[in-house]
mmCIF file of C-alpha atoms in Angstrom:
data_model
loop_
_atom_site.group_PDB
_atom_site.id
_atom_site.type_symbol
_atom_site.label_atom_id
_atom_site.label_comp_id
_atom_site.label_asym_id
_atom_site.label_seq_id
_atom_site.Cartn_x
_atom_site.Cartn_y
_atom_site.Cartn_z
ATOM 1 C CA UNK A 1 -14.275 -0.075 -10.953
ATOM 2 C CA UNK A 2 -12.101 -1.952 -13.591
ATOM 3 C CA UNK A 3 -8.775 -0.851 -14.449
ATOM 4 C CA UNK A 4 -8.713 2.197 -12.170
ATOM 5 C CA UNK A 5 -6.944 3.917 -9.280
ATOM 6 C CA UNK A 6 -8.970 3.711 -6.195
ATOM 7 C CA UNK A 7 -8.781 5.963 -3.161
ATOM 8 C CA UNK A 8 -10.736 6.274 0.217
ATOM 9 C CA UNK A 9 -12.168 9.786 0.594
ATOM 10 C CA UNK A 10 -14.353 12.475 -0.880
ATOM 11 C CA UNK A 11 -14.421 14.094 -4.450
ATOM 12 C CA UNK A 12 -15.808 17.643 -3.928
ATOM 13 C CA UNK A 13 -15.579 18.216 -7.605
ATOM 14 C CA UNK A 14 -14.598 16.355 -10.712
ATOM 15 C CA UNK A 15 -10.980 17.745 -10.500
ATOM 16 C CA UNK A 16 -10.590 17.572 -6.632
ATOM 17 C CA UNK A 17 -10.154 14.651 -4.218
ATOM 18 C CA UNK A 18 -9.670 14.697 -0.361
ATOM 19 C CA UNK A 19 -8.046 11.437 0.787
ATOM 20 C CA UNK A 20 -9.512 10.273 4.256
ATOM 21 C CA UNK A 21 -7.738 6.828 4.706
ATOM 22 C CA UNK A 22 -5.482 4.390 3.170
ATOM 23 C CA UNK A 23 -6.723 1.277 1.649
ATOM 24 C CA UNK A 24 -5.825 -2.040 3.530
ATOM 25 C CA UNK A 25 -6.186 -5.844 3.042
ATOM 26 C CA UNK A 26 -9.901 -5.549 3.991
ATOM 27 C CA UNK A 27 -10.588 -3.004 1.445
ATOM 28 C CA UNK A 28 -8.697 -5.028 -1.248
ATOM 29 C CA UNK A 29 -11.033 -8.045 -0.449
ATOM 30 C CA UNK A 30 -14.171 -5.842 -0.726
ATOM 31 C CA UNK A 31 -12.895 -4.329 -3.969
ATOM 32 C CA UNK A 32 -12.044 -7.535 -5.765
ATOM 33 C CA UNK A 33 -15.561 -8.951 -5.245
ATOM 34 C CA UNK A 34 -17.399 -8.652 -8.534
ATOM 35 C CA UNK A 35 -20.749 -8.026 -6.664
ATOM 36 C CA UNK A 36 -19.095 -4.965 -4.781
ATOM 37 C CA UNK A 37 -21.307 -1.848 -4.447
ATOM 38 C CA UNK A 38 -19.870 0.969 -2.315
ATOM 39 C CA UNK A 39 -21.888 1.685 0.596
ATOM 40 C CA UNK A 40 -22.479 5.101 2.222
ATOM 41 C CA UNK A 41 -19.979 4.424 5.136
ATOM 42 C CA UNK A 42 -17.224 3.195 2.738
ATOM 43 C CA UNK A 43 -16.411 6.056 0.335
ATOM 44 C CA UNK A 44 -14.305 4.379 -2.390
ATOM 45 C CA UNK A 45 -13.590 6.596 -5.483
ATOM 46 C CA UNK A 46 -11.916 5.454 -8.605
ATOM 47 C CA UNK A 47 -10.163 7.300 -11.442
ATOM 48 C CA UNK A 48 -10.284 5.319 -14.505
ATOM 49 C CA UNK A 49 -7.080 4.342 -16.147
ATOM 50 C CA UNK A 50 -8.164 3.674 -19.774
ATOM 51 C CA UNK A 51 -6.627 7.108 -20.493
ATOM 52 C CA UNK A 52 -2.994 7.146 -21.626
ATOM 53 C CA UNK A 53 -1.877 9.342 -18.704
ATOM 54 C CA UNK A 54 -3.302 10.249 -15.406
ATOM 55 C CA UNK A 55 -1.754 13.108 -13.432
ATOM 56 C CA UNK A 56 -2.562 14.030 -9.782
ATOM 57 C CA UNK A 57 -1.084 17.124 -8.227
ATOM 58 C CA UNK A 58 -0.505 16.937 -4.546
ATOM 59 C CA UNK A 59 -0.942 20.504 -2.787
ATOM 60 C CA UNK A 60 0.894 19.521 0.472
ATOM 61 C CA UNK A 61 4.101 19.240 -1.182
ATOM 62 C CA UNK A 62 3.620 20.711 -4.639
ATOM 63 C CA UNK A 63 4.529 17.364 -6.396
ATOM 64 C CA UNK A 64 2.881 15.364 -9.013
ATOM 65 C CA UNK A 65 1.798 11.575 -9.157
ATOM 66 C CA UNK A 66 1.604 10.064 -12.581
ATOM 67 C CA UNK A 67 -0.007 6.778 -13.644
ATOM 68 C CA UNK A 68 1.352 5.902 -17.060
ATOM 69 C CA UNK A 69 1.300 2.520 -18.920
ATOM 70 C CA UNK A 70 1.029 0.507 -15.801
ATOM 71 C CA UNK A 71 3.702 2.423 -13.965
ATOM 72 C CA UNK A 72 3.631 4.908 -11.176
ATOM 73 C CA UNK A 73 5.756 7.975 -11.013
ATOM 74 C CA UNK A 74 6.217 10.673 -8.539
ATOM 75 C CA UNK A 75 7.604 13.894 -9.697
ATOM 76 C CA UNK A 76 9.053 16.140 -6.871
ATOM 77 C CA UNK A 77 8.133 19.873 -6.802
ATOM 78 C CA UNK A 78 10.359 22.570 -5.224
ATOM 79 C CA UNK A 79 10.987 20.637 -1.888
ATOM 80 C CA UNK A 80 12.889 17.287 -2.047
ATOM 81 C CA UNK A 81 10.582 14.336 -0.748
ATOM 82 C CA UNK A 82 12.132 11.993 1.714
ATOM 83 C CA UNK A 83 11.717 8.287 1.100
ATOM 84 C CA UNK A 84 9.058 8.080 3.747
ATOM 85 C CA UNK A 85 6.994 11.020 2.267
ATOM 86 C CA UNK A 86 7.106 9.514 -1.218
ATOM 87 C CA UNK A 87 5.996 6.040 0.119
ATOM 88 C CA UNK A 88 3.249 7.779 2.142
ATOM 89 C CA UNK A 89 1.795 9.235 -1.108
ATOM 90 C CA UNK A 90 1.836 5.773 -2.795
ATOM 91 C CA UNK A 91 0.082 4.021 0.097
ATOM 92 C CA UNK A 92 -3.141 6.321 -0.515
ATOM 93 C CA UNK A 93 -4.109 4.470 -3.628
ATOM 94 C CA UNK A 94 -4.911 0.910 -4.694
ATOM 95 C CA UNK A 95 -4.956 -0.141 -8.250
ATOM 96 C CA UNK A 96 -7.627 -2.284 -9.490
ATOM 97 C CA UNK A 97 -7.384 -4.442 -12.736
ATOM 98 C CA UNK A 98 -10.540 -6.386 -13.304
ATOM 99 C CA UNK A 99 -11.139 -8.194 -10.174
ATOM 100 C CA UNK A 100 -7.400 -7.899 -8.898
ATOM 101 C CA UNK A 101 -6.265 -5.081 -6.318
ATOM 102 C CA UNK A 102 -2.818 -4.164 -5.496
ATOM 103 C CA UNK A 103 -1.873 -1.686 -2.881
ATOM 104 C CA UNK A 104 1.220 -0.802 -0.785
ATOM 105 C CA UNK A 105 1.112 -0.901 2.986
ATOM 106 C CA UNK A 106 3.479 0.217 5.461
ATOM 107 C CA UNK A 107 4.499 -2.782 7.854
ATOM 108 C CA UNK A 108 5.520 -0.135 10.643
ATOM 109 C CA UNK A 109 8.582 -0.377 12.948
ATOM 110 C CA UNK A 110 7.785 -3.829 14.152
ATOM 111 C CA UNK A 111 10.514 -6.066 12.846
ATOM 112 C CA UNK A 112 10.705 -9.808 13.411
ATOM 113 C CA UNK A 113 13.611 -10.607 15.690
ATOM 114 C CA UNK A 114 15.565 -13.462 14.835
ATOM 115 C CA UNK A 115 16.133 -15.894 17.717
ATOM 116 C CA UNK A 116 19.745 -16.302 18.761
ATOM 117 C CA UNK A 117 21.215 -19.303 17.560
ATOM 118 C CA UNK A 118 21.284 -21.813 20.609
ATOM 119 C CA UNK A 119 24.398 -24.040 20.733
ATOM 120 C CA UNK A 120 23.466 -27.706 20.510
ATOM 121 C CA UNK A 121 23.281 -29.511 23.701
ATOM 122 C CA UNK A 122 25.694 -32.339 24.133
ATOM 123 C CA UNK A 123 24.574 -35.198 26.032
ATOM 124 C CA UNK A 124 26.939 -37.658 27.556
ATOM 125 C CA UNK A 125 26.238 -40.757 29.446
ATOM 126 C CA UNK A 126 28.492 -42.213 31.947
ATOM 127 C CA UNK A 127 28.117 -45.339 33.798
ATOM 128 C CA UNK A 128 29.636 -46.035 37.223
ATOM 129 C CA UNK A 129 31.842 -49.068 36.944
ATOM 130 C CA UNK A 130 32.957 -51.102 39.823
ATOM 131 C CA UNK A 131 36.561 -52.172 40.261
#
């Protein structure tokens, strides 16, 4: 699958695809191995990127996703897409070039909370002196 747009799902016909999952780190490792052969339980499909432009029409929101000269472009349809909806479209695909795989992933709502800065402790020593 060199130089291709990869997705997880089914291809009922040459012109149609149904996305069933989003690629993750494990998928990137499997796809980057040269000896990878898709098994029946992992349904990776690829769209070759040797053409000058690949256009995918997305039915759910009547928009288009273009892959053109190593860039990705999302063209909105009648309804304006939110940032999350646009990001969700891009996370359905991985881009494979030779044995390198790139994909976007949503980190979720978990954020690393920075620890509050603790004031430095001041130690003092006092000796009891006799008078």
